[in-house]
PDB file of C-alpha atoms and ligand atoms in Angstrom:
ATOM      1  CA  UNK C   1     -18.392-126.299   4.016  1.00  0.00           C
ATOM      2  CA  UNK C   2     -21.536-124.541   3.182  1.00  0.00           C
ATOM      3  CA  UNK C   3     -22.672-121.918   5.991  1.00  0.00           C
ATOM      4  CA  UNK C   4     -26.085-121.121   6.606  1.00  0.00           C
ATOM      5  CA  UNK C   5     -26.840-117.256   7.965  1.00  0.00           C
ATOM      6  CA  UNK C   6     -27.613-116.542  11.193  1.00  0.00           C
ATOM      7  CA  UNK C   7     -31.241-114.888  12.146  1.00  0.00           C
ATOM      8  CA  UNK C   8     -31.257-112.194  13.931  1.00  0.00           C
ATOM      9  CA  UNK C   9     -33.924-109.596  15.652  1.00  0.00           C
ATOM     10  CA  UNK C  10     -33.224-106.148  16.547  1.00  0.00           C
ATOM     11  CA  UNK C  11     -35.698-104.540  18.534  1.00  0.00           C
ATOM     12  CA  UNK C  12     -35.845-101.571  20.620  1.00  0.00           C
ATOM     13  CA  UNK C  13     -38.446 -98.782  21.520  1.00  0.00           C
ATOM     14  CA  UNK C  14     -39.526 -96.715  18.767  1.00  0.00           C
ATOM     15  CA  UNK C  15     -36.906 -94.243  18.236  1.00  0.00           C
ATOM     16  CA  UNK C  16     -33.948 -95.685  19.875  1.00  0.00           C
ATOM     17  CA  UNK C  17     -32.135 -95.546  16.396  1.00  0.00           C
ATOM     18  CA  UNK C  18     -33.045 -99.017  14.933  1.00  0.00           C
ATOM     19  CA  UNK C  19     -33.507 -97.676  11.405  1.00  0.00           C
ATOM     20  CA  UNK C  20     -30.245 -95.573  11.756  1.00  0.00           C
ATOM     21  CA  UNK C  21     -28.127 -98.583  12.890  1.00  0.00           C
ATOM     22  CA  UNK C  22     -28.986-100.876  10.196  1.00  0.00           C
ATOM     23  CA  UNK C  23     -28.633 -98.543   7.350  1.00  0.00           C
ATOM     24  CA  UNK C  24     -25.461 -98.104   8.572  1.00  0.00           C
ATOM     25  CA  UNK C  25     -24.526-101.410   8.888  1.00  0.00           C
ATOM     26  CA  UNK C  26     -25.268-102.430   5.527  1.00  0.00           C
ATOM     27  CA  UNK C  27     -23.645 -99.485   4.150  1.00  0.00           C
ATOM     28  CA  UNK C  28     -20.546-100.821   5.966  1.00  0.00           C
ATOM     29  CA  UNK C  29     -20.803-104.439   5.945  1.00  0.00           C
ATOM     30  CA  UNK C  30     -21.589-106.451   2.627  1.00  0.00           C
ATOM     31  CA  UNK C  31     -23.125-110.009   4.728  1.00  0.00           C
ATOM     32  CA  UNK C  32     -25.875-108.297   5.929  1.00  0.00           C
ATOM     33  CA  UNK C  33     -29.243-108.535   4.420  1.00  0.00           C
ATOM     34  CA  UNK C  34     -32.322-106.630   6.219  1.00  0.00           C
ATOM     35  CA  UNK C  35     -36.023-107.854   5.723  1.00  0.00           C
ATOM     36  CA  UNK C  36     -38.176-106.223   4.519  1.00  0.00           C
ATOM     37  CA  UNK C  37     -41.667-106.515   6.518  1.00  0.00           C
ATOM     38  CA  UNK C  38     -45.321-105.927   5.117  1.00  0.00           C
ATOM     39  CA  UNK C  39     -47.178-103.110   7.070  1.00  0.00           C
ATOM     40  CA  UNK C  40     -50.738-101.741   7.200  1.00  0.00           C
ATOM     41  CA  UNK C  41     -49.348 -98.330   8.469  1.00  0.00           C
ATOM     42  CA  UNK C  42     -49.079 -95.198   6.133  1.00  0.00           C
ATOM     43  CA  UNK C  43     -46.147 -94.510   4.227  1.00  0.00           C
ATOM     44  CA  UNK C  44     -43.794 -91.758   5.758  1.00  0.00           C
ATOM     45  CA  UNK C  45     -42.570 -88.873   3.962  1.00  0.00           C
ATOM     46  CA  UNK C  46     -40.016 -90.191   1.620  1.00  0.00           C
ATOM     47  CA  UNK C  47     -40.911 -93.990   2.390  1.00  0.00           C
ATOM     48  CA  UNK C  48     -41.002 -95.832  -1.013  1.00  0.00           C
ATOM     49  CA  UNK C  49     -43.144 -99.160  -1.325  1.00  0.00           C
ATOM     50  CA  UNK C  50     -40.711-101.931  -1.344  1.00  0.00           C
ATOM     51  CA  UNK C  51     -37.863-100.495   0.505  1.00  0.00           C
ATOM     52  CA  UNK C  52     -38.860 -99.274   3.668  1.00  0.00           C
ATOM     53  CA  UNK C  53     -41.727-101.810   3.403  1.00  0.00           C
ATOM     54  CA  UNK C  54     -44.183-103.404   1.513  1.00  0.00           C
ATOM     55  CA  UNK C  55     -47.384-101.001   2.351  1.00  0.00           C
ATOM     56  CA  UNK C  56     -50.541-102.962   2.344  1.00  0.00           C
ATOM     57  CA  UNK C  57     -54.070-102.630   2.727  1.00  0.00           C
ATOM     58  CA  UNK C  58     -56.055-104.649   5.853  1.00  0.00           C
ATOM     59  CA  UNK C  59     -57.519-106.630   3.423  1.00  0.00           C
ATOM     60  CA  UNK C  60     -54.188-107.316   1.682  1.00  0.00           C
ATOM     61  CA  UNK C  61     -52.050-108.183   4.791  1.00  0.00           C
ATOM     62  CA  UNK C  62     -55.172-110.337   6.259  1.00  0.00           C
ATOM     63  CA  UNK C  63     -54.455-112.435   2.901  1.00  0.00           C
ATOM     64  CA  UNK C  64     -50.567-112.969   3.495  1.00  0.00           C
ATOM     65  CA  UNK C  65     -51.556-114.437   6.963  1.00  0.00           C
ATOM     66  CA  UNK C  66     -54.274-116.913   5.745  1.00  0.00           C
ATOM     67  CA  UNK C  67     -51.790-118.504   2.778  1.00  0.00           C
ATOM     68  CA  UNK C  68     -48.944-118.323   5.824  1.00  0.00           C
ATOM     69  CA  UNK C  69     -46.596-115.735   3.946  1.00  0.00           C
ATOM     70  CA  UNK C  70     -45.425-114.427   7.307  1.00  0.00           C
ATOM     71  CA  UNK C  71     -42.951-116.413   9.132  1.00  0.00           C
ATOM     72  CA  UNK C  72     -44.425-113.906  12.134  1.00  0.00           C
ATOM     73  CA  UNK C  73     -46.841-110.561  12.690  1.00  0.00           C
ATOM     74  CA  UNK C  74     -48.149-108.111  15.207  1.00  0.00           C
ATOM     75  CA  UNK C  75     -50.305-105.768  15.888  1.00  0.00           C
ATOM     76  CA  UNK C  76     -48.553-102.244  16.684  1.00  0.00           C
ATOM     77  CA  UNK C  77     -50.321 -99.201  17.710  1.00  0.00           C
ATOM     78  CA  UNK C  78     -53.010-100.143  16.054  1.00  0.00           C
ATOM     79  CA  UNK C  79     -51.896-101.540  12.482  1.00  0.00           C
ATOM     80  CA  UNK C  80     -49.918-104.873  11.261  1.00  0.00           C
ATOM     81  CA  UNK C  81     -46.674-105.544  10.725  1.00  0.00           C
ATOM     82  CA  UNK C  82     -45.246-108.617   9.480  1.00  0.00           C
ATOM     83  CA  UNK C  83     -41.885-110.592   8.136  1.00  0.00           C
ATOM     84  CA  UNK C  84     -42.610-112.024   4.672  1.00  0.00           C
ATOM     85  CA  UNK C  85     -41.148-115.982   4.728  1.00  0.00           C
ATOM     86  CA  UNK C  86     -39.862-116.611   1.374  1.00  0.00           C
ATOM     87  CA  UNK C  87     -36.903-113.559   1.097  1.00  0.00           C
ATOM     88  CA  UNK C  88     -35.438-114.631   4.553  1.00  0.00           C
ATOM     89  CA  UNK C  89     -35.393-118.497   3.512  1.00  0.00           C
ATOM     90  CA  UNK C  90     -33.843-117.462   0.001  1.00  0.00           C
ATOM     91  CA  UNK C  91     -30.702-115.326   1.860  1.00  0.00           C
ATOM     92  CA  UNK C  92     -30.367-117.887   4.988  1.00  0.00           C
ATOM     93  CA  UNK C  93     -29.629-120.471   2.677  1.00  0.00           C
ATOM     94  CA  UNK C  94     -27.033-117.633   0.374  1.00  0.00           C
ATOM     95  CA  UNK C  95     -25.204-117.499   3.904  1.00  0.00           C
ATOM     96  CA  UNK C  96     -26.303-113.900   4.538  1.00  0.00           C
ATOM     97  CA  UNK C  97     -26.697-113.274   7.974  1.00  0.00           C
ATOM     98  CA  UNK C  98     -30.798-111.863   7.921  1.00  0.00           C
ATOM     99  CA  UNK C  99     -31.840-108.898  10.076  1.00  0.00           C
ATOM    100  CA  UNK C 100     -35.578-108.863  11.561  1.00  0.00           C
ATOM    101  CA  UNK C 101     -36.185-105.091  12.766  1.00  0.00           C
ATOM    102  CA  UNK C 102     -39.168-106.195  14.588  1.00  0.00           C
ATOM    103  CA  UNK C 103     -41.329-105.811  17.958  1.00  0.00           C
ATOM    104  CA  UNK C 104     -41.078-107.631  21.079  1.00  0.00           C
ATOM    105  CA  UNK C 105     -44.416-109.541  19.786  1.00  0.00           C
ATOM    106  CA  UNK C 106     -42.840-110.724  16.741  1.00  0.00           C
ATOM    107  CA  UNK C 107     -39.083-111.202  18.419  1.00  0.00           C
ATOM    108  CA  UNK C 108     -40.796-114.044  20.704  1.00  0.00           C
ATOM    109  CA  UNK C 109     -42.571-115.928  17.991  1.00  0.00           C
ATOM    110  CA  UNK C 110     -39.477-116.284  15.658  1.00  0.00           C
ATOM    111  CA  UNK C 111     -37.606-117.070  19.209  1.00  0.00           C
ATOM    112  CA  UNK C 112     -40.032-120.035  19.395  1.00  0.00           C
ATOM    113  CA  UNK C 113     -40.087-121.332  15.679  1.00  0.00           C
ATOM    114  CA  UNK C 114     -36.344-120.800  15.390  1.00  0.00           C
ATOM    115  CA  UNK C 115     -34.552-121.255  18.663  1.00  0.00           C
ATOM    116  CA  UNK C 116     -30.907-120.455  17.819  1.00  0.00           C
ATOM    117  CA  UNK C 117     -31.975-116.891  16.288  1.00  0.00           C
ATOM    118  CA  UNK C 118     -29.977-114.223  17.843  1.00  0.00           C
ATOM    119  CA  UNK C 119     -32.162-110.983  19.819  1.00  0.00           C
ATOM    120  CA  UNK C 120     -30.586-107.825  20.494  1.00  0.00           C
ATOM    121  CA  UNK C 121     -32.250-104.873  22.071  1.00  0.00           C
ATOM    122  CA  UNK C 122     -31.301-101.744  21.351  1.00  0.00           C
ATOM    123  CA  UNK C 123     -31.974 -98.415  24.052  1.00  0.00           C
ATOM    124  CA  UNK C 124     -31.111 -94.819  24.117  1.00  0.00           C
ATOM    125  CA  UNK C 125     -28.906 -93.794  27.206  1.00  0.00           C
ATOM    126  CA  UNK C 126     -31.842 -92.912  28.755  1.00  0.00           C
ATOM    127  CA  UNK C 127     -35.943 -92.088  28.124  1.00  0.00           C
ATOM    128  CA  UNK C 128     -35.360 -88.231  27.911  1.00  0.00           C
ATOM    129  CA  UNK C 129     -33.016 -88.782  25.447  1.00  0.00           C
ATOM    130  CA  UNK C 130     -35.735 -91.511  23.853  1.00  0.00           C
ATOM    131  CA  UNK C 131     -38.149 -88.713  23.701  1.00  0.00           C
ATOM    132  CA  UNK C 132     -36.051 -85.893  22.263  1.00  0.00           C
ATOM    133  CA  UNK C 133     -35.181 -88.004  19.284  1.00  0.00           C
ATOM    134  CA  UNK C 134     -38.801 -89.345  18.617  1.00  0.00           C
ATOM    135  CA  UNK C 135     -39.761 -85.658  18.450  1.00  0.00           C
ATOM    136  CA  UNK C 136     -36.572 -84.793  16.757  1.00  0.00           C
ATOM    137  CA  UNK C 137     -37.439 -87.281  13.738  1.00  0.00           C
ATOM    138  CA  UNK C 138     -40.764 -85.055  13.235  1.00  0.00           C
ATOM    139  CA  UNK C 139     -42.404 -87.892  11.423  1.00  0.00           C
ATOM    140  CA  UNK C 140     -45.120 -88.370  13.748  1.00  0.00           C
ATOM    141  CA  UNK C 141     -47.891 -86.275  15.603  1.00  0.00           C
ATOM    142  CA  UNK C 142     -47.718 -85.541  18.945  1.00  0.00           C
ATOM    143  CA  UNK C 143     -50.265 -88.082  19.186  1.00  0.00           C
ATOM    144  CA  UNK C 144     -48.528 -90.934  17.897  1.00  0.00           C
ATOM    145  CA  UNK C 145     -45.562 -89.879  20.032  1.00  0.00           C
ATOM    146  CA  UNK C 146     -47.296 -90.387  23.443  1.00  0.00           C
ATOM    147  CA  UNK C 147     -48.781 -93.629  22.055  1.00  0.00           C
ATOM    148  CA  UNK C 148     -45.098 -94.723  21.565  1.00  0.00           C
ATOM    149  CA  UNK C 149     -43.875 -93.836  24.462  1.00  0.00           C
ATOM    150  CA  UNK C 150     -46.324 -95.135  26.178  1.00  0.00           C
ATOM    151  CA  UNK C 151     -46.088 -98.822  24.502  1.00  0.00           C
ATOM    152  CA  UNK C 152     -41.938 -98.329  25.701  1.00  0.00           C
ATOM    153  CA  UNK C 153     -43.101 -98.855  29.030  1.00  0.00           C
ATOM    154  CA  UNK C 154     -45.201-102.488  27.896  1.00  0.00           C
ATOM    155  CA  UNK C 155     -41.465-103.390  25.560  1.00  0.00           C
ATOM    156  CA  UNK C 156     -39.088-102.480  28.678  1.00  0.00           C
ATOM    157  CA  UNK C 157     -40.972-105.240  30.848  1.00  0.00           C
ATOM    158  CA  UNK C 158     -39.794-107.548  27.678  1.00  0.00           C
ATOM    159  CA  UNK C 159     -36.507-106.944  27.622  1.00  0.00           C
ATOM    160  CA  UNK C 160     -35.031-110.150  29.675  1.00  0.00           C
ATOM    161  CA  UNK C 161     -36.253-111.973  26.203  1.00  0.00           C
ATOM    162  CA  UNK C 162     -32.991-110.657  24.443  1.00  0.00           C
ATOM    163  CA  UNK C 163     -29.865-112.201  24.648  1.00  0.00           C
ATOM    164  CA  UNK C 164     -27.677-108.407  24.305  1.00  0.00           C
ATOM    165  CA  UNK C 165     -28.875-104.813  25.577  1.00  0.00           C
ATOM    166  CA  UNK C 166     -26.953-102.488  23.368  1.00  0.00           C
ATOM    167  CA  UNK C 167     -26.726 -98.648  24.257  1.00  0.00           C
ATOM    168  CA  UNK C 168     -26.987 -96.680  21.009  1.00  0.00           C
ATOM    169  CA  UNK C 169     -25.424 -93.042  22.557  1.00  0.00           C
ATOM    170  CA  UNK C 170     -22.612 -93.082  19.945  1.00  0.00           C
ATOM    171  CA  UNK C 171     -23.687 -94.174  16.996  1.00  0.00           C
ATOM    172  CA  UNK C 172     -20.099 -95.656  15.265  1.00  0.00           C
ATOM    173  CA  UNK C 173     -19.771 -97.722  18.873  1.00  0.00           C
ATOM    174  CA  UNK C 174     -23.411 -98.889  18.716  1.00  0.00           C
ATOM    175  CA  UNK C 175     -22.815-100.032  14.992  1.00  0.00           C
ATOM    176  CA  UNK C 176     -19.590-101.648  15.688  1.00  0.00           C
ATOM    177  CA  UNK C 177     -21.119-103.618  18.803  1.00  0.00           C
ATOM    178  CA  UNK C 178     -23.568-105.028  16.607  1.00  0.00           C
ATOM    179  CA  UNK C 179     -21.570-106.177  14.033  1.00  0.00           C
ATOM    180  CA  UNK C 180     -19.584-107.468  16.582  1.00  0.00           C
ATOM    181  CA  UNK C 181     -21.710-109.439  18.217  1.00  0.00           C
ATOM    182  CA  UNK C 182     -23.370-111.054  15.176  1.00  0.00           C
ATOM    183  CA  UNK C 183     -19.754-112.112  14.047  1.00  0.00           C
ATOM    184  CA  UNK C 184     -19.045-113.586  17.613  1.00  0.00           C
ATOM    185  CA  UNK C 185     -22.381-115.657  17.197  1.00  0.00           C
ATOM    186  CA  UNK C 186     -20.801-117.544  14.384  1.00  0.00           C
ATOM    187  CA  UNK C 187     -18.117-119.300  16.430  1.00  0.00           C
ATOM    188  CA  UNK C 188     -20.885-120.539  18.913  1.00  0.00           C
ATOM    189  CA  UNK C 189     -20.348-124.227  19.153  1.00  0.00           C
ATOM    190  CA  UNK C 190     -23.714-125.033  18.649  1.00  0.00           C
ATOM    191  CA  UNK C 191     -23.417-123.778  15.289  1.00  0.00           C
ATOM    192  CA  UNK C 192     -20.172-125.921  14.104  1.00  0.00           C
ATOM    193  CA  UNK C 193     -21.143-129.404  15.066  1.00  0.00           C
ATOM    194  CA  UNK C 194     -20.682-130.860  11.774  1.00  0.00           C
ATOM    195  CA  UNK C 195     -17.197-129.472  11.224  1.00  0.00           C
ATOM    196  CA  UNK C 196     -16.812-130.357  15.162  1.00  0.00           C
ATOM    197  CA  UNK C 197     -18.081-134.114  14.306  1.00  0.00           C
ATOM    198  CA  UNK C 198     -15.576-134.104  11.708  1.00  0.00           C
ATOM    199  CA  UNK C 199     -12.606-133.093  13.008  1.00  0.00           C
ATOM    200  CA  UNK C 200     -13.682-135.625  15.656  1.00  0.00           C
ATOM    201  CA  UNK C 201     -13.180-138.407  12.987  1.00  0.00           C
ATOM    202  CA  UNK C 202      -9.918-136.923  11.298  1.00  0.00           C
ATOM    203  CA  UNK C 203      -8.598-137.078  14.938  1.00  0.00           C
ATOM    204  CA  UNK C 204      -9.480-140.697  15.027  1.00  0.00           C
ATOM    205  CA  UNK C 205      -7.600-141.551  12.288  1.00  0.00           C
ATOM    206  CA  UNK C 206      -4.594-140.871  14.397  1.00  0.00           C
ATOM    207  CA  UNK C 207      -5.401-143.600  16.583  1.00  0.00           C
ATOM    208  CA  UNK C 208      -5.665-146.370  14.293  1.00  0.00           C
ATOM    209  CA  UNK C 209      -1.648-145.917  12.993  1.00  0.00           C
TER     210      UNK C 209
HETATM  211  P1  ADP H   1     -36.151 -96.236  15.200  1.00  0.00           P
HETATM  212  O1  ADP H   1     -35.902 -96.853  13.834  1.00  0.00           O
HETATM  213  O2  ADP H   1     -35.646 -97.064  16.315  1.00  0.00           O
HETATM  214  O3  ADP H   1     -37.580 -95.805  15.407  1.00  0.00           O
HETATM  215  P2  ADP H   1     -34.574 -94.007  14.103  1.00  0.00           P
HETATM  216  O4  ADP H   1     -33.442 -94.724  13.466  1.00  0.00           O
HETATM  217  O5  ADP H   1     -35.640 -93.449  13.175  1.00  0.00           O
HETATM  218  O6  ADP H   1     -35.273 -94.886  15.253  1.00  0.00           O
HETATM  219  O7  ADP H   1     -33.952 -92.831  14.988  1.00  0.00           O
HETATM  220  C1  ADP H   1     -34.773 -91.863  15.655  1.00  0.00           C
HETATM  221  C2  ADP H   1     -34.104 -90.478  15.567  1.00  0.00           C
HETATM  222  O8  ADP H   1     -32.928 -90.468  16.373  1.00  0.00           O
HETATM  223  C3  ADP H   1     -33.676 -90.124  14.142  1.00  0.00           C
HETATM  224  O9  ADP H   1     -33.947 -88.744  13.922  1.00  0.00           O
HETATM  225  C4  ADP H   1     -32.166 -90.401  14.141  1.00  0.00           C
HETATM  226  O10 ADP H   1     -31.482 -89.554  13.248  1.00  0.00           O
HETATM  227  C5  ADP H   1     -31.772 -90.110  15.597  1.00  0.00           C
HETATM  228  N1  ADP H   1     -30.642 -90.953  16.072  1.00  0.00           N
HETATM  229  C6  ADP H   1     -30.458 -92.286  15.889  1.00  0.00           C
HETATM  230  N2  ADP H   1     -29.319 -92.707  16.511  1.00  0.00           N
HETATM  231  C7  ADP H   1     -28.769 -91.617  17.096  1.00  0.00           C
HETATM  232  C8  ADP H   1     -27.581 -91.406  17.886  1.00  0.00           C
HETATM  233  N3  ADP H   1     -26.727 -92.383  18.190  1.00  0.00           N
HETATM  234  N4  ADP H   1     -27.336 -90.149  18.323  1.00  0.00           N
HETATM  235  C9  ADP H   1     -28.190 -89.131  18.038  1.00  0.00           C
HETATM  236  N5  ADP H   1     -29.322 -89.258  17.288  1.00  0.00           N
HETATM  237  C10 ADP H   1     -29.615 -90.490  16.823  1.00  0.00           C
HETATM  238  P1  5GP H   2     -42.442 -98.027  12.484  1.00  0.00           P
HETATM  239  O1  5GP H   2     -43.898 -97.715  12.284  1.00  0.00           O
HETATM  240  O2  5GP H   2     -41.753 -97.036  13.397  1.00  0.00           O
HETATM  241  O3  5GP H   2     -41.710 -98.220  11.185  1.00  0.00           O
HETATM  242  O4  5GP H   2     -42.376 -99.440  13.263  1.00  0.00           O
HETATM  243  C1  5GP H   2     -43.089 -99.627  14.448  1.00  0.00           C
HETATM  244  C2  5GP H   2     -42.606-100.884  15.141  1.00  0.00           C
HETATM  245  O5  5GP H   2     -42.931-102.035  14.355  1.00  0.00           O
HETATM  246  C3  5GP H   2     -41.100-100.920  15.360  1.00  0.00           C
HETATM  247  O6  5GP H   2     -40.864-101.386  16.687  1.00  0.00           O
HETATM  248  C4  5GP H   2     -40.624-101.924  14.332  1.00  0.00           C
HETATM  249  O7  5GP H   2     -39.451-102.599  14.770  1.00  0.00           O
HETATM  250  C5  5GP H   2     -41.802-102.876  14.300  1.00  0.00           C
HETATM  251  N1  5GP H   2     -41.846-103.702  13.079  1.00  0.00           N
HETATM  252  C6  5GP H   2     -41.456-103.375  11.828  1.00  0.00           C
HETATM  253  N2  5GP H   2     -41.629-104.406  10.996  1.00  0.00           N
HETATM  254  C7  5GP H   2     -42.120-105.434  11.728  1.00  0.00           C
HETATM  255  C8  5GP H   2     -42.495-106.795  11.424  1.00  0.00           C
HETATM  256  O8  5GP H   2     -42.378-107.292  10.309  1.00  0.00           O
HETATM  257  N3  5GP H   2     -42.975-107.534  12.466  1.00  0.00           N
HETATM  258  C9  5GP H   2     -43.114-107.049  13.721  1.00  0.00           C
HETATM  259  N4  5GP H   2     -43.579-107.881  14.657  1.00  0.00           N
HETATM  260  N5  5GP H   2     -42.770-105.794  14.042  1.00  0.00           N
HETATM  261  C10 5GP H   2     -42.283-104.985  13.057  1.00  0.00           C
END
């Protein structure tokens, strides 16, 4: 029987490690497929248009919102981010399972249009450690830093949203976890009541001899 993929957000404050984790889950893991979302936001050093994201202008983004492009979108720290519809559709239906590295904003609106997506929140051990690596990355001003941290504090209130808190200390467990849920998510039996319903009716066919 065909399978369709399972949705699933990762979120987590900025600098937690969501970028690290999912490049190495791809590398590791060939079901995977990560969206890629449309920002307004600058490209970093060594960002390239198209695989990082798709870097737009205002104007631009304001466009993929009026002619619905985005299945969701958010304002964060002051520019847009958004998940463009059509490439998640295309790899659901392929049976990839489709990663969403998104914002709390964005993780509750695809919660609502699709219900049985999967949210996982990612953390450092603790917000020292959170710190240390934002400044560690050195891809942002001091600035930018403080205006991260300080929009942790508004994501940590969010955090009952998710359905898993995952601790990425060691990177290797942290990757494995997530695979590992994902995989778990596809034996849910709200996701097998077709091949439940017919089972059901093979069984049946016992009954009649
Ligand atoms: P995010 O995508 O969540 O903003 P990144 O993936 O860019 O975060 O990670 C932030 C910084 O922390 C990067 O410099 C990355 O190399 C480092 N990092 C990520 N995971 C770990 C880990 N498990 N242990 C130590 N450093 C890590
Ligand atoms: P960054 O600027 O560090 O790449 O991303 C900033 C924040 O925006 C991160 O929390 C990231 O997960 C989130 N983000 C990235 N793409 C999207 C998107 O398409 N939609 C939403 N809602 N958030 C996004």
């Amino acid at each position: 029987m065909e399978k369709k993929g399972i949705l699933v957000v990762v979120s987590g404050f900025s600098g937690s490690g969501k970028g690290t984790i999912m490049k190495e889950l791809l590398s590791r893991y060939d079901n995977y497929a990560l969206s890629v979302s449309a920002t307004t936001r600058n490209p970093r050093e060594g960002e390239q248009d198209g695989r990082e994201y798709f870097f737009k202008t205002r104007e631009e983004f304001e466009e993929m919102i009026a002619s619905d492009a985005l299945i969701e979108y958010a304002c964060y720290v002051e520019n847009y981010y958004g998940t463009p519809r059509a490439y998640v559709e295309e790899q659901l239906a392929l049976g990839k399972d489709v990663i969403l590295e998104i914002e709390i904003q964005g993780a509750l609106q695809i919660r609502k249009r699709f219900p049985d997506t999967l949210l996982l929140f990612i953390s450092p051990p603790d917000a020292r450690t959170l710190e240390k690596r934002l400044v560690g990355r050195g891809t942002e001003s001091m600035d930018v830093i403080e205006n991260r941290l300080s929009r942790a504090v508004e994501e940590a209130e969010g955090i009952e949203s998710y359905d898993y808190f995952i601790i990425n200390d060691d990177l290797n467990t942290c990757v494995e976890q997530v695979h590992r849920l994902i995989q778990g998510e596809h034996s849910r039996v709200s996701r097998s009541l077709e091949l439940i319903n017919e089972i059901r009716t093979e069984l049946k066919e016992f009954q009649k001899g």
